[in-house]
mmCIF file of C-alpha atoms in Angstrom:
data_model
loop_
_atom_site.group_PDB
_atom_site.id
_atom_site.type_symbol
_atom_site.label_atom_id
_atom_site.label_comp_id
_atom_site.label_asym_id
_atom_site.label_seq_id
_atom_site.Cartn_x
_atom_site.Cartn_y
_atom_site.Cartn_z
ATOM 1 C CA GLY T 30 1.771 0.277 3.355
ATOM 2 C CA SER T 31 -0.452 -2.579 4.521
ATOM 3 C CA VAL T 32 2.485 -4.295 6.247
ATOM 4 C CA LEU T 33 3.321 -1.050 8.034
ATOM 5 C CA ALA T 34 -0.324 -0.659 9.093
ATOM 6 C CA TYR T 35 -0.344 -4.155 10.648
ATOM 7 C CA MET T 36 2.969 -3.526 12.402
ATOM 8 C CA ARG T 37 1.807 -0.184 13.784
ATOM 9 C CA ALA T 38 -1.459 -1.652 15.057
ATOM 10 C CA GLY T 39 0.337 -4.583 16.681
ATOM 11 C CA LEU T 40 2.934 -2.402 18.388
ATOM 12 C CA GLU T 41 0.293 0.026 19.620
ATOM 13 C CA ALA T 42 -1.792 -2.877 20.942
ATOM 14 C CA ALA T 43 1.305 -3.945 22.896
ATOM 15 C CA GLY T 44 1.473 -0.495 24.484
ATOM 16 C CA TYR T 45 4.243 1.131 22.426
ATOM 17 C CA ARG T 46 4.216 4.680 21.077
ATOM 18 C CA VAL T 47 4.766 4.482 17.325
ATOM 19 C CA HIS T 48 5.874 7.108 14.822
ATOM 20 C CA ALA T 49 5.037 6.274 11.194
ATOM 21 C CA TYR T 50 5.990 7.742 7.828
ATOM 22 C CA THR T 51 4.039 6.696 4.717
ATOM 23 C CA SER T 52 3.415 7.903 1.184
ATOM 24 C CA PRO T 53 1.599 8.988 -0.806
ATOM 25 C CA HIS T 54 -1.284 10.555 1.078
ATOM 26 C CA LEU T 55 -4.878 10.100 -0.051
ATOM 27 C CA VAL T 56 -6.657 13.287 1.042
ATOM 28 C CA ARG T 57 -4.338 15.445 3.185
ATOM 29 C CA PHE T 58 -0.543 15.546 3.307
ATOM 30 C CA HIS T 59 -0.686 15.168 7.096
ATOM 31 C CA GLU T 60 -1.548 11.463 6.615
ATOM 32 C CA ARG T 61 2.132 10.857 5.826
ATOM 33 C CA ILE T 62 3.446 11.821 9.277
ATOM 34 C CA ARG T 63 2.014 10.125 12.359
ATOM 35 C CA LEU T 64 3.523 11.196 15.686
ATOM 36 C CA ALA T 65 3.020 8.656 18.486
ATOM 37 C CA GLY T 66 -0.308 7.620 16.981
ATOM 38 C CA ARG T 67 -1.643 11.017 15.924
ATOM 39 C CA LEU T 68 -1.424 12.752 12.561
ATOM 40 C CA ILE T 69 0.831 15.803 12.617
ATOM 41 C CA ASP T 70 -1.115 19.047 13.024
ATOM 42 C CA GLU T 71 -0.995 21.968 10.605
ATOM 43 C CA PRO T 72 1.026 24.495 12.688
ATOM 44 C CA ALA T 73 3.719 21.909 13.491
ATOM 45 C CA LEU T 74 3.948 20.756 9.877
ATOM 46 C CA VAL T 75 4.360 24.338 8.639
ATOM 47 C CA GLU T 76 7.028 25.027 11.254
ATOM 48 C CA TYR T 77 9.078 21.922 10.397
ATOM 49 C CA LEU T 78 8.852 22.571 6.655
ATOM 50 C CA GLU T 79 9.937 26.193 7.077
ATOM 51 C CA THR T 80 12.872 25.110 9.263
ATOM 52 C CA CYS T 81 14.010 22.617 6.638
ATOM 53 C CA GLU T 82 13.596 25.094 3.788
ATOM 54 C CA LYS T 83 15.750 27.570 5.703
ATOM 55 C CA ALA T 84 18.416 24.943 6.417
ATOM 56 C CA ASN T 85 18.429 23.938 2.744
ATOM 57 C CA GLY T 86 19.291 27.500 1.787
ATOM 58 C CA GLY T 87 17.674 27.444 -1.629
ATOM 59 C CA GLU T 88 19.701 24.467 -2.880
ATOM 60 C CA PRO T 89 18.035 21.974 -5.272
ATOM 61 C CA ILE T 90 15.853 19.487 -3.416
ATOM 62 C CA THR T 91 12.871 17.341 -4.378
ATOM 63 C CA TYR T 92 9.393 17.456 -2.876
ATOM 64 C CA PHE T 93 9.895 14.033 -1.267
ATOM 65 C CA GLU T 94 13.330 14.926 0.102
ATOM 66 C CA ILE T 95 12.262 18.146 1.808
ATOM 67 C CA THR T 96 9.118 16.597 3.261
ATOM 68 C CA THR T 97 11.078 13.561 4.486
ATOM 69 C CA ALA T 98 13.551 15.892 6.185
ATOM 70 C CA ALA T 99 10.646 17.704 7.853
ATOM 71 C CA ALA T 100 9.193 14.375 8.977
ATOM 72 C CA PHE T 101 12.523 13.273 10.480
ATOM 73 C CA LEU T 102 12.773 16.581 12.336
ATOM 74 C CA ALA T 103 9.262 16.088 13.696
ATOM 75 C CA PHE T 104 10.116 12.544 14.801
ATOM 76 C CA THR T 105 13.247 13.669 16.656
ATOM 77 C CA GLU T 106 11.318 16.293 18.601
ATOM 78 C CA SER T 107 8.402 14.069 19.633
ATOM 79 C CA PRO T 108 8.851 11.162 22.083
ATOM 80 C CA ALA T 109 8.048 7.646 20.876
ATOM 81 C CA ASP T 110 9.388 4.112 21.208
ATOM 82 C CA ILE T 111 9.841 3.204 17.549
ATOM 83 C CA LEU T 112 9.620 4.666 14.045
ATOM 84 C CA LEU T 113 8.199 2.761 11.085
ATOM 85 C CA LEU T 114 9.477 4.131 7.764
ATOM 86 C CA GLU T 115 7.974 3.338 4.382
ATOM 87 C CA CYS T 116 10.266 3.943 1.416
ATOM 88 C CA GLY T 117 9.002 6.282 -1.276
ATOM 89 C CA LEU T 118 9.995 4.381 -4.401
ATOM 90 C CA GLY T 119 12.910 2.033 -4.748
ATOM 91 C CA GLY T 120 15.248 2.026 -1.778
ATOM 92 C CA ARG T 121 18.877 2.543 -2.734
ATOM 93 C CA LEU T 122 18.564 6.269 -3.427
ATOM 94 C CA ASP T 123 15.384 6.830 -1.435
ATOM 95 C CA ALA T 124 15.403 9.738 1.009
ATOM 96 C CA THR T 125 14.319 7.384 3.795
ATOM 97 C CA ASN T 126 17.399 5.184 3.305
ATOM 98 C CA VAL T 127 19.684 7.260 5.535
ATOM 99 C CA VAL T 128 19.203 5.265 8.747
ATOM 100 C CA GLU T 129 22.472 3.400 9.119
ATOM 101 C CA ARG T 130 21.324 0.867 11.693
ATOM 102 C CA PRO T 131 17.568 0.164 11.657
ATOM 103 C CA LEU T 132 16.146 -2.580 13.860
ATOM 104 C CA ALA T 133 14.938 -4.466 10.781
ATOM 105 C CA THR T 134 14.187 -4.018 7.097
ATOM 106 C CA VAL T 135 11.196 -5.406 5.203
ATOM 107 C CA ILE T 136 10.792 -5.995 1.478
ATOM 108 C CA THR T 137 7.310 -6.986 0.333
ATOM 109 C CA SER T 138 6.543 -8.694 -2.990
ATOM 110 C CA VAL T 139 8.294 -6.854 -5.806
ATOM 111 C CA SER T 140 6.356 -6.084 -8.977
ATOM 112 C CA VAL T 141 7.194 -4.133 -12.118
ATOM 113 C CA ASP T 142 6.597 -0.486 -11.200
ATOM 114 C CA HIS T 143 8.318 2.914 -11.458
ATOM 115 C CA GLN T 144 10.375 1.670 -14.427
ATOM 116 C CA GLN T 145 11.332 5.225 -15.358
ATOM 117 C CA PHE T 146 13.340 5.417 -12.126
ATOM 118 C CA LEU T 147 14.182 1.871 -11.044
ATOM 119 C CA GLY T 148 14.926 -0.072 -14.220
ATOM 120 C CA SER T 149 13.101 -1.977 -16.913
ATOM 121 C CA THR T 150 13.425 -5.505 -15.494
ATOM 122 C CA LEU T 151 12.183 -7.114 -12.308
ATOM 123 C CA ARG T 152 15.762 -7.926 -11.300
ATOM 124 C CA GLU T 153 16.827 -4.275 -11.675
ATOM 125 C CA ILE T 154 13.821 -3.035 -9.701
ATOM 126 C CA ALA T 155 14.392 -5.594 -6.947
ATOM 127 C CA GLY T 156 18.063 -4.623 -6.823
ATOM 128 C CA GLU T 157 17.099 -1.030 -6.057
ATOM 129 C CA LYS T 158 14.706 -2.131 -3.323
ATOM 130 C CA ALA T 159 17.221 -4.622 -1.904
ATOM 131 C CA ALA T 160 19.583 -1.767 -1.040
ATOM 132 C CA ILE T 161 17.673 -0.921 2.157
ATOM 133 C CA GLN T 162 19.281 -4.044 3.670
ATOM 134 C CA LYS T 163 22.087 -3.404 6.152
ATOM 135 C CA ARG T 164 24.938 -5.440 7.631
ATOM 136 C CA GLY T 165 23.791 -7.490 10.602
ATOM 137 C CA VAL T 166 20.209 -6.169 10.396
ATOM 138 C CA PRO T 167 17.395 -8.746 10.009
ATOM 139 C CA SER T 168 15.862 -8.573 6.533
ATOM 140 C CA ILE T 169 12.288 -9.864 6.337
ATOM 141 C CA ILE T 170 11.338 -10.781 2.783
ATOM 142 C CA GLY T 171 7.822 -11.376 1.449
ATOM 143 C CA PRO T 172 7.054 -13.807 -1.412
ATOM 144 C CA GLN T 173 9.117 -12.953 -4.496
ATOM 145 C CA PRO T 174 9.342 -13.930 -8.157
ATOM 146 C CA PRO T 175 12.607 -15.866 -8.738
ATOM 147 C CA GLU T 176 14.540 -13.056 -10.424
ATOM 148 C CA ALA T 177 13.552 -10.575 -7.688
ATOM 149 C CA ALA T 178 14.549 -13.077 -4.993
ATOM 150 C CA ALA T 179 17.932 -13.555 -6.674
ATOM 151 C CA ALA T 180 18.636 -9.811 -6.661
ATOM 152 C CA ILE T 181 17.601 -9.458 -3.007
ATOM 153 C CA ASP T 182 19.669 -12.457 -1.914
ATOM 154 C CA SER T 183 22.690 -11.205 -3.826
ATOM 155 C CA PHE T 184 22.623 -7.809 -2.119
ATOM 156 C CA ALA T 185 21.988 -9.344 1.304
ATOM 157 C CA ALA T 186 24.985 -11.639 0.903
ATOM 158 C CA ARG T 187 27.164 -8.734 -0.223
ATOM 159 C CA VAL T 188 26.393 -6.572 2.814
ATOM 160 C CA GLY T 189 25.983 -9.397 5.347
ATOM 161 C CA ALA T 190 22.274 -9.029 6.130
ATOM 162 C CA PRO T 191 20.563 -12.107 7.634
ATOM 163 C CA VAL T 192 17.529 -12.952 5.500
ATOM 164 C CA PHE T 193 14.198 -14.266 6.805
ATOM 165 C CA ARG T 194 12.192 -15.324 3.774
ATOM 166 C CA TYR T 195 8.514 -16.178 3.448
ATOM 167 C CA GLY T 196 8.083 -19.920 3.007
ATOM 168 C CA ARG T 197 11.449 -20.650 4.555
ATOM 169 C CA SER T 198 11.816 -18.699 7.813
ATOM 170 C CA TYR T 199 8.137 -17.947 8.298
ATOM 171 C CA GLN T 200 4.838 -18.861 6.691
ATOM 172 C CA ILE T 201 1.092 -18.588 7.086
ATOM 173 C CA GLU T 202 -1.395 -21.432 6.832
ATOM 174 C CA PRO T 203 -5.023 -20.442 6.200
ATOM 175 C CA THR T 204 -7.538 -22.685 7.991
ATOM 176 C CA PRO T 205 -11.303 -22.346 8.527
ATOM 177 C CA GLY T 206 -11.897 -19.495 10.942
ATOM 178 C CA GLU T 207 -8.266 -18.683 11.685
ATOM 179 C CA MET T 208 -4.742 -18.727 10.270
ATOM 180 C CA ILE T 209 -1.632 -20.376 11.658
ATOM 181 C CA PHE T 210 1.554 -18.271 11.684
ATOM 182 C CA THR T 211 4.750 -20.303 11.910
ATOM 183 C CA THR T 212 8.268 -19.026 12.581
ATOM 184 C CA GLY T 213 11.292 -20.394 14.421
ATOM 185 C CA GLY T 214 9.493 -23.631 15.222
ATOM 186 C CA ARG T 215 6.569 -21.793 16.892
ATOM 187 C CA ARG T 216 2.964 -22.041 15.691
ATOM 188 C CA VAL T 217 0.581 -19.236 16.619
ATOM 189 C CA SER T 218 -3.174 -19.232 15.926
ATOM 190 C CA LEU T 219 -4.437 -15.805 14.867
ATOM 191 C CA PRO T 220 -7.570 -14.245 13.348
ATOM 192 C CA TYR T 221 -7.669 -13.270 9.712
ATOM 193 C CA PRO T 222 -6.688 -9.632 9.103
ATOM 194 C CA VAL T 223 -9.356 -6.975 8.820
ATOM 195 C CA LEU T 224 -8.148 -5.963 5.335
ATOM 196 C CA PRO T 225 -9.692 -8.355 2.774
ATOM 197 C CA GLY T 226 -7.907 -10.501 0.216
ATOM 198 C CA ALA T 227 -5.523 -13.451 0.113
ATOM 199 C CA HIS T 228 -2.652 -11.012 -0.529
ATOM 200 C CA GLN T 229 -3.449 -9.351 2.800
ATOM 201 C CA VAL T 230 -3.026 -12.669 4.599
ATOM 202 C CA VAL T 231 0.514 -12.803 3.202
ATOM 203 C CA ASN T 232 1.098 -9.122 4.070
ATOM 204 C CA ALA T 233 -0.049 -9.876 7.612
ATOM 205 C CA ALA T 234 2.420 -12.776 7.840
ATOM 206 C CA THR T 235 5.253 -10.506 6.705
ATOM 207 C CA ALA T 236 4.286 -7.931 9.337
ATOM 208 C CA LEU T 237 4.156 -10.623 12.033
ATOM 209 C CA ALA T 238 7.601 -11.889 11.008
ATOM 210 C CA ALA T 239 8.970 -8.344 11.221
ATOM 211 C CA LEU T 240 7.445 -7.805 14.678
ATOM 212 C CA ASP T 241 9.003 -11.088 15.776
ATOM 213 C CA ARG T 242 12.455 -9.800 14.776
ATOM 214 C CA LEU T 243 12.323 -6.411 16.533
ATOM 215 C CA ARG T 244 14.961 -6.770 19.218
ATOM 216 C CA GLY T 245 13.829 -5.155 22.489
ATOM 217 C CA PHE T 246 10.123 -5.147 21.630
ATOM 218 C CA GLU T 247 7.618 -7.683 22.929
ATOM 219 C CA VAL T 248 4.439 -8.123 20.900
ATOM 220 C CA ASN T 249 2.563 -11.109 22.305
ATOM 221 C CA GLN T 250 -0.151 -13.193 20.663
ATOM 222 C CA VAL T 251 -2.960 -11.052 22.076
ATOM 223 C CA ALA T 252 -1.400 -7.833 20.717
ATOM 224 C CA MET T 253 -0.712 -9.508 17.363
ATOM 225 C CA ALA T 254 -4.350 -10.559 17.101
ATOM 226 C CA GLN T 255 -5.630 -7.127 18.084
ATOM 227 C CA GLY T 256 -3.332 -5.502 15.525
ATOM 228 C CA LEU T 257 -4.642 -7.726 12.741
ATOM 229 C CA LEU T 258 -8.233 -6.884 13.651
ATOM 230 C CA THR T 259 -7.792 -3.117 14.070
ATOM 231 C CA ALA T 260 -5.298 -2.122 11.348
ATOM 232 C CA SER T 261 -6.617 0.695 9.178
ATOM 233 C CA TRP T 262 -5.411 1.348 5.637
ATOM 234 C CA PRO T 263 -7.982 3.185 3.483
ATOM 235 C CA ALA T 264 -8.492 2.565 -0.247
ATOM 236 C CA ARG T 265 -7.409 -1.054 -0.040
ATOM 237 C CA LEU T 266 -10.512 -3.006 -1.020
ATOM 238 C CA GLN T 267 -12.583 -0.535 0.970
ATOM 239 C CA ARG T 268 -16.350 -0.666 0.677
ATOM 240 C CA LEU T 269 -17.810 2.831 0.600
ATOM 241 C CA ALA T 270 -20.880 3.207 2.783
ATOM 242 C CA GLU T 271 -21.695 6.893 2.344
ATOM 243 C CA GLY T 272 -21.039 9.897 0.143
ATOM 244 C CA PRO T 273 -22.497 11.304 -3.084
ATOM 245 C CA LEU T 274 -21.523 8.342 -5.255
ATOM 246 C CA VAL T 275 -23.064 5.842 -2.847
ATOM 247 C CA SER T 276 -26.215 7.973 -2.637
ATOM 248 C CA ALA T 277 -26.514 7.809 -6.435
ATOM 249 C CA LEU T 278 -26.548 3.997 -6.463
ATOM 250 C CA PRO T 279 -29.783 2.058 -6.939
ATOM 251 C CA ARG T 280 -30.899 -0.195 -4.083
ATOM 252 C CA GLY T 281 -28.880 -3.394 -3.778
ATOM 253 C CA TRP T 282 -25.714 -2.052 -5.453
ATOM 254 C CA GLU T 283 -22.249 -1.918 -3.858
ATOM 255 C CA LEU T 284 -19.381 0.539 -4.392
ATOM 256 C CA TRP T 285 -15.783 -0.417 -3.590
ATOM 257 C CA LEU T 286 -12.480 1.478 -3.776
ATOM 258 C CA ASP T 287 -8.883 0.328 -4.235
ATOM 259 C CA GLY T 288 -5.729 2.316 -4.981
ATOM 260 C CA GLY T 289 -3.667 -0.523 -6.484
ATOM 261 C CA HIS T 290 -2.070 0.457 -9.793
ATOM 262 C CA ASN T 291 0.390 -2.174 -11.076
ATOM 263 C CA ALA T 292 0.151 -5.658 -12.570
ATOM 264 C CA ALA T 293 0.437 -7.395 -9.201
ATOM 265 C CA ALA T 294 -2.377 -5.255 -7.804
ATOM 266 C CA GLY T 295 -4.550 -6.115 -10.794
ATOM 267 C CA GLU T 296 -3.917 -9.815 -10.219
ATOM 268 C CA ALA T 297 -4.718 -9.508 -6.498
ATOM 269 C CA LEU T 298 -7.949 -7.601 -7.121
ATOM 270 C CA ALA T 299 -9.100 -10.004 -9.832
ATOM 271 C CA SER T 300 -8.272 -12.989 -7.636
ATOM 272 C CA TYR T 301 -10.283 -11.548 -4.760
ATOM 273 C CA SER T 302 -13.167 -10.795 -7.110
ATOM 274 C CA ARG T 303 -13.298 -14.353 -8.422
ATOM 275 C CA ALA T 304 -13.184 -15.830 -4.920
ATOM 276 C CA ASN T 305 -15.683 -13.518 -3.247
ATOM 277 C CA TRP T 306 -17.792 -11.598 -5.750
ATOM 278 C CA ASP T 307 -19.629 -14.166 -7.838
ATOM 279 C CA ASP T 308 -23.094 -13.078 -6.685
ATOM 280 C CA ARG T 309 -23.508 -10.162 -9.086
ATOM 281 C CA PRO T 310 -21.854 -8.490 -12.100
ATOM 282 C CA LEU T 311 -18.640 -6.506 -11.568
ATOM 283 C CA TRP T 312 -18.026 -3.165 -13.280
ATOM 284 C CA LEU T 313 -14.877 -1.067 -13.112
ATOM 285 C CA ILE T 314 -14.398 2.684 -12.960
ATOM 286 C CA CYS T 315 -10.707 3.120 -13.664
ATOM 287 C CA GLY T 316 -8.307 6.057 -13.694
ATOM 288 C CA MET T 317 -4.520 5.738 -13.982
ATOM 289 C CA LEU T 318 -1.351 7.761 -14.281
ATOM 290 C CA SER T 319 0.490 7.758 -17.601
ATOM 291 C CA SER T 320 3.559 6.266 -15.850
ATOM 292 C CA LYS T 321 1.659 3.034 -15.130
ATOM 293 C CA HIS T 322 1.058 0.105 -17.484
ATOM 294 C CA ALA T 323 -2.726 0.191 -17.773
ATOM 295 C CA GLU T 324 -3.071 -2.862 -19.996
ATOM 296 C CA ARG T 325 -1.140 -5.074 -17.569
ATOM 297 C CA PHE T 326 -3.190 -3.816 -14.624
ATOM 298 C CA LEU T 327 -6.506 -4.470 -16.374
ATOM 299 C CA ALA T 328 -5.705 -7.744 -18.167
ATOM 300 C CA PRO T 329 -6.555 -9.976 -15.154
ATOM 301 C CA PHE T 330 -10.157 -8.667 -15.308
ATOM 302 C CA ARG T 331 -10.711 -10.099 -18.800
ATOM 303 C CA GLY T 332 -13.752 -12.377 -18.630
ATOM 304 C CA LEU T 333 -14.472 -11.163 -15.105
ATOM 305 C CA ALA T 334 -15.593 -7.527 -15.391
ATOM 306 C CA SER T 335 -18.726 -6.701 -17.364
ATOM 307 C CA GLY T 336 -17.172 -3.470 -18.536
ATOM 308 C CA VAL T 337 -14.911 -0.509 -17.789
ATOM 309 C CA ARG T 338 -15.639 3.193 -17.576
ATOM 310 C CA ALA T 339 -12.333 5.019 -18.003
ATOM 311 C CA VAL T 340 -11.831 8.436 -16.401
ATOM 312 C CA GLY T 341 -9.083 11.001 -16.166
ATOM 313 C CA ILE T 342 -7.871 11.922 -12.671
ATOM 314 C CA GLU T 343 -8.908 15.464 -11.865
ATOM 315 C CA GLY T 344 -6.003 17.799 -11.143
ATOM 316 C CA GLU T 345 -3.295 15.316 -12.179
ATOM 317 C CA THR T 346 -1.305 16.430 -15.209
ATOM 318 C CA ALA T 347 0.252 12.957 -15.416
ATOM 319 C CA SER T 348 -3.138 11.252 -15.672
ATOM 320 C CA LEU T 349 -3.942 9.091 -18.661
ATOM 321 C CA SER T 350 -6.789 10.586 -20.629
ATOM 322 C CA ALA T 351 -10.090 8.758 -20.445
ATOM 323 C CA GLY T 352 -9.807 7.946 -24.138
ATOM 324 C CA ASP T 353 -6.289 6.501 -23.893
ATOM 325 C CA LEU T 354 -7.199 4.451 -20.834
ATOM 326 C CA ALA T 355 -10.318 3.096 -22.541
ATOM 327 C CA ALA T 356 -8.147 2.063 -25.490
ATOM 328 C CA ALA T 357 -5.736 0.267 -23.135
ATOM 329 C CA ALA T 358 -8.659 -1.530 -21.496
ATOM 330 C CA ARG T 359 -9.926 -2.677 -24.890
ATOM 331 C CA ALA T 360 -6.426 -3.891 -25.749
ATOM 332 C CA ALA T 361 -6.590 -5.929 -22.525
ATOM 333 C CA GLY T 362 -9.750 -7.611 -23.796
ATOM 334 C CA LEU T 363 -12.351 -5.590 -21.899
ATOM 335 C CA GLU T 364 -15.334 -3.601 -23.090
ATOM 336 C CA ALA T 365 -14.528 -0.006 -22.245
ATOM 337 C CA VAL T 366 -15.716 3.521 -22.930
ATOM 338 C CA PRO T 367 -14.429 6.868 -21.650
ATOM 339 C CA ALA T 368 -16.411 8.922 -19.141
ATOM 340 C CA GLU T 369 -16.122 12.540 -18.061
ATOM 341 C CA ASN T 370 -15.711 11.782 -14.337
ATOM 342 C CA PRO T 371 -16.546 9.081 -11.747
ATOM 343 C CA ALA T 372 -20.098 10.385 -11.258
ATOM 344 C CA SER T 373 -20.910 10.233 -14.967
ATOM 345 C CA ALA T 374 -19.180 6.850 -15.170
ATOM 346 C CA LEU T 375 -21.428 5.536 -12.408
ATOM 347 C CA ARG T 376 -24.524 6.879 -14.158
ATOM 348 C CA GLY T 377 -23.483 5.090 -17.330
ATOM 349 C CA ILE T 378 -22.971 1.806 -15.501
ATOM 350 C CA THR T 379 -26.314 1.950 -13.682
ATOM 351 C CA ALA T 380 -28.007 2.647 -17.002
ATOM 352 C CA ASP T 381 -26.315 -0.294 -18.749
ATOM 353 C CA ALA T 382 -26.288 -2.963 -16.035
ATOM 354 C CA ALA T 383 -29.274 -5.297 -15.767
ATOM 355 C CA GLY T 384 -30.000 -5.445 -12.065
ATOM 356 C CA PRO T 385 -27.881 -4.950 -8.920
ATOM 357 C CA ALA T 386 -24.146 -4.888 -9.594
ATOM 358 C CA ARG T 387 -20.867 -4.234 -7.801
ATOM 359 C CA VAL T 388 -18.696 -1.302 -8.910
ATOM 360 C CA LEU T 389 -14.976 -1.134 -8.160
ATOM 361 C CA ILE T 390 -13.200 2.212 -8.509
ATOM 362 C CA CYS T 391 -9.531 1.405 -9.096
ATOM 363 C CA GLY T 392 -6.234 2.144 -10.824
ATOM 364 C CA SER T 393 -4.633 4.903 -8.767
ATOM 365 C CA LEU T 394 -4.120 6.102 -5.217
ATOM 366 C CA TYR T 395 -4.551 9.618 -6.587
ATOM 367 C CA LEU T 396 -7.992 8.725 -7.920
ATOM 368 C CA ALA T 397 -8.782 7.017 -4.596
ATOM 369 C CA GLY T 398 -7.811 10.194 -2.763
ATOM 370 C CA ARG T 399 -10.165 12.280 -4.912
ATOM 371 C CA ILE T 400 -12.996 9.815 -4.210
ATOM 372 C CA LEU T 401 -12.348 9.814 -0.457
ATOM 373 C CA ALA T 402 -12.159 13.603 -0.352
ATOM 374 C CA GLY T 403 -15.619 13.778 -1.905
ATOM 375 C CA HIS T 404 -16.782 10.856 0.234
ATOM 376 C CA ARG T 405 -15.967 12.766 3.404
#
C-alpha cells in the first residue's frame, strides 16, 4: 500500500492521470477505488456493483471478486493513463491477477501472514505472491528473507520475468538531510519520504525503482521528490491531532495510529520507536484479528513498551477478545490487561502512567478504521 501511494503521488506529480485499486479500506469502501485521482462516488459505485451482480447471474462469488470486477468496470469506463493495482492477499489466485501483460510487477518484503490461505512457511507464502510475475515483464523486488527470495527467483526464472532486486539492481543510501537512490548506474538525490520509519525509506526506494521501469512514462527527479513529500497513506505511523481520544489526553501526551498487524510490522514499529521515541514512555492500545499471530506482532515491544491495553475490535466477529489478546501480550513478555474499548483503555493508561507519555494504537487496519471513523 505504501509503495502504491508513493508511485501514485510520483506519477500524478509528473502530470499523469492515475487509477488506483487498494484494500482493505479504513473508513469507507470507496477508498479502494480511485478514478483519475478521485475516490469513486456513491451512485457510480452502486451502478457498477449492480451491473456486475447481474452479469454474475447468482453464481458463487466472493466479496473481493465481485468488488474487484466492479472496480475494473469503473476503470474501463473512466479515462486515465495508468492503473496501479494492489493484490488482495497472495497473488497466484488473487482476483487482481488477471492482467496478462502489466507494465511491471512489484513484490514488497514478504512476511508470514494469511497462513490459512497462502501456506504455513515463508517459502510457500512467497511462492503465492511470486505468481504475479509475467514473462518479459519487469519484476521489482523489495528486500526479502532468503527463503522468500528463493521462491520469487524460482518463479521468475520459470516464467521468464526479468528481476530487479533491492540491493542488486537498485538501492537507497540514507545520508543527513537526504537519501541517495541508485539504479542503472545513476545516483539521484531525493528528500526523505513523508511517511515515517526506516521501512518507509525502503518502500520509497522500491516505488522509485518501479517508476523507473514503467516503459512509456517519464517521472523526473522533481516529480519523484514531490511524490515522496506528498504521498498520503493513513494509519501508517499517523499522529492523531484531533478527535475524542486526543481531546481526552492530558497536556503533553501524544496519540499515534498504525494498522500493521504481522511480525514484520511489529519489528518495524518497535525499531522506529527505539530510534525516535526515547523522550517519554510508550504505551500500546492493541486490537487484532484472530487470524493474526498476536504474540509475534507484540514480541518486539518487550522491554520497550510500558504496558499494553488489549481491546476487541467493535463489529468484527473475527476479532480476538480483549482477554485472549492480553494473554498473548503477556506471553510475549509484556504487562497487559484487557479493556472494554479504546476510550477506556486510554483512561486506564493516563491513570497509570507517571507523567506525559506516548500512546500507539496498533494491531489491525480494522481497528485503525474504527479509530479514524470516530476521529473524523
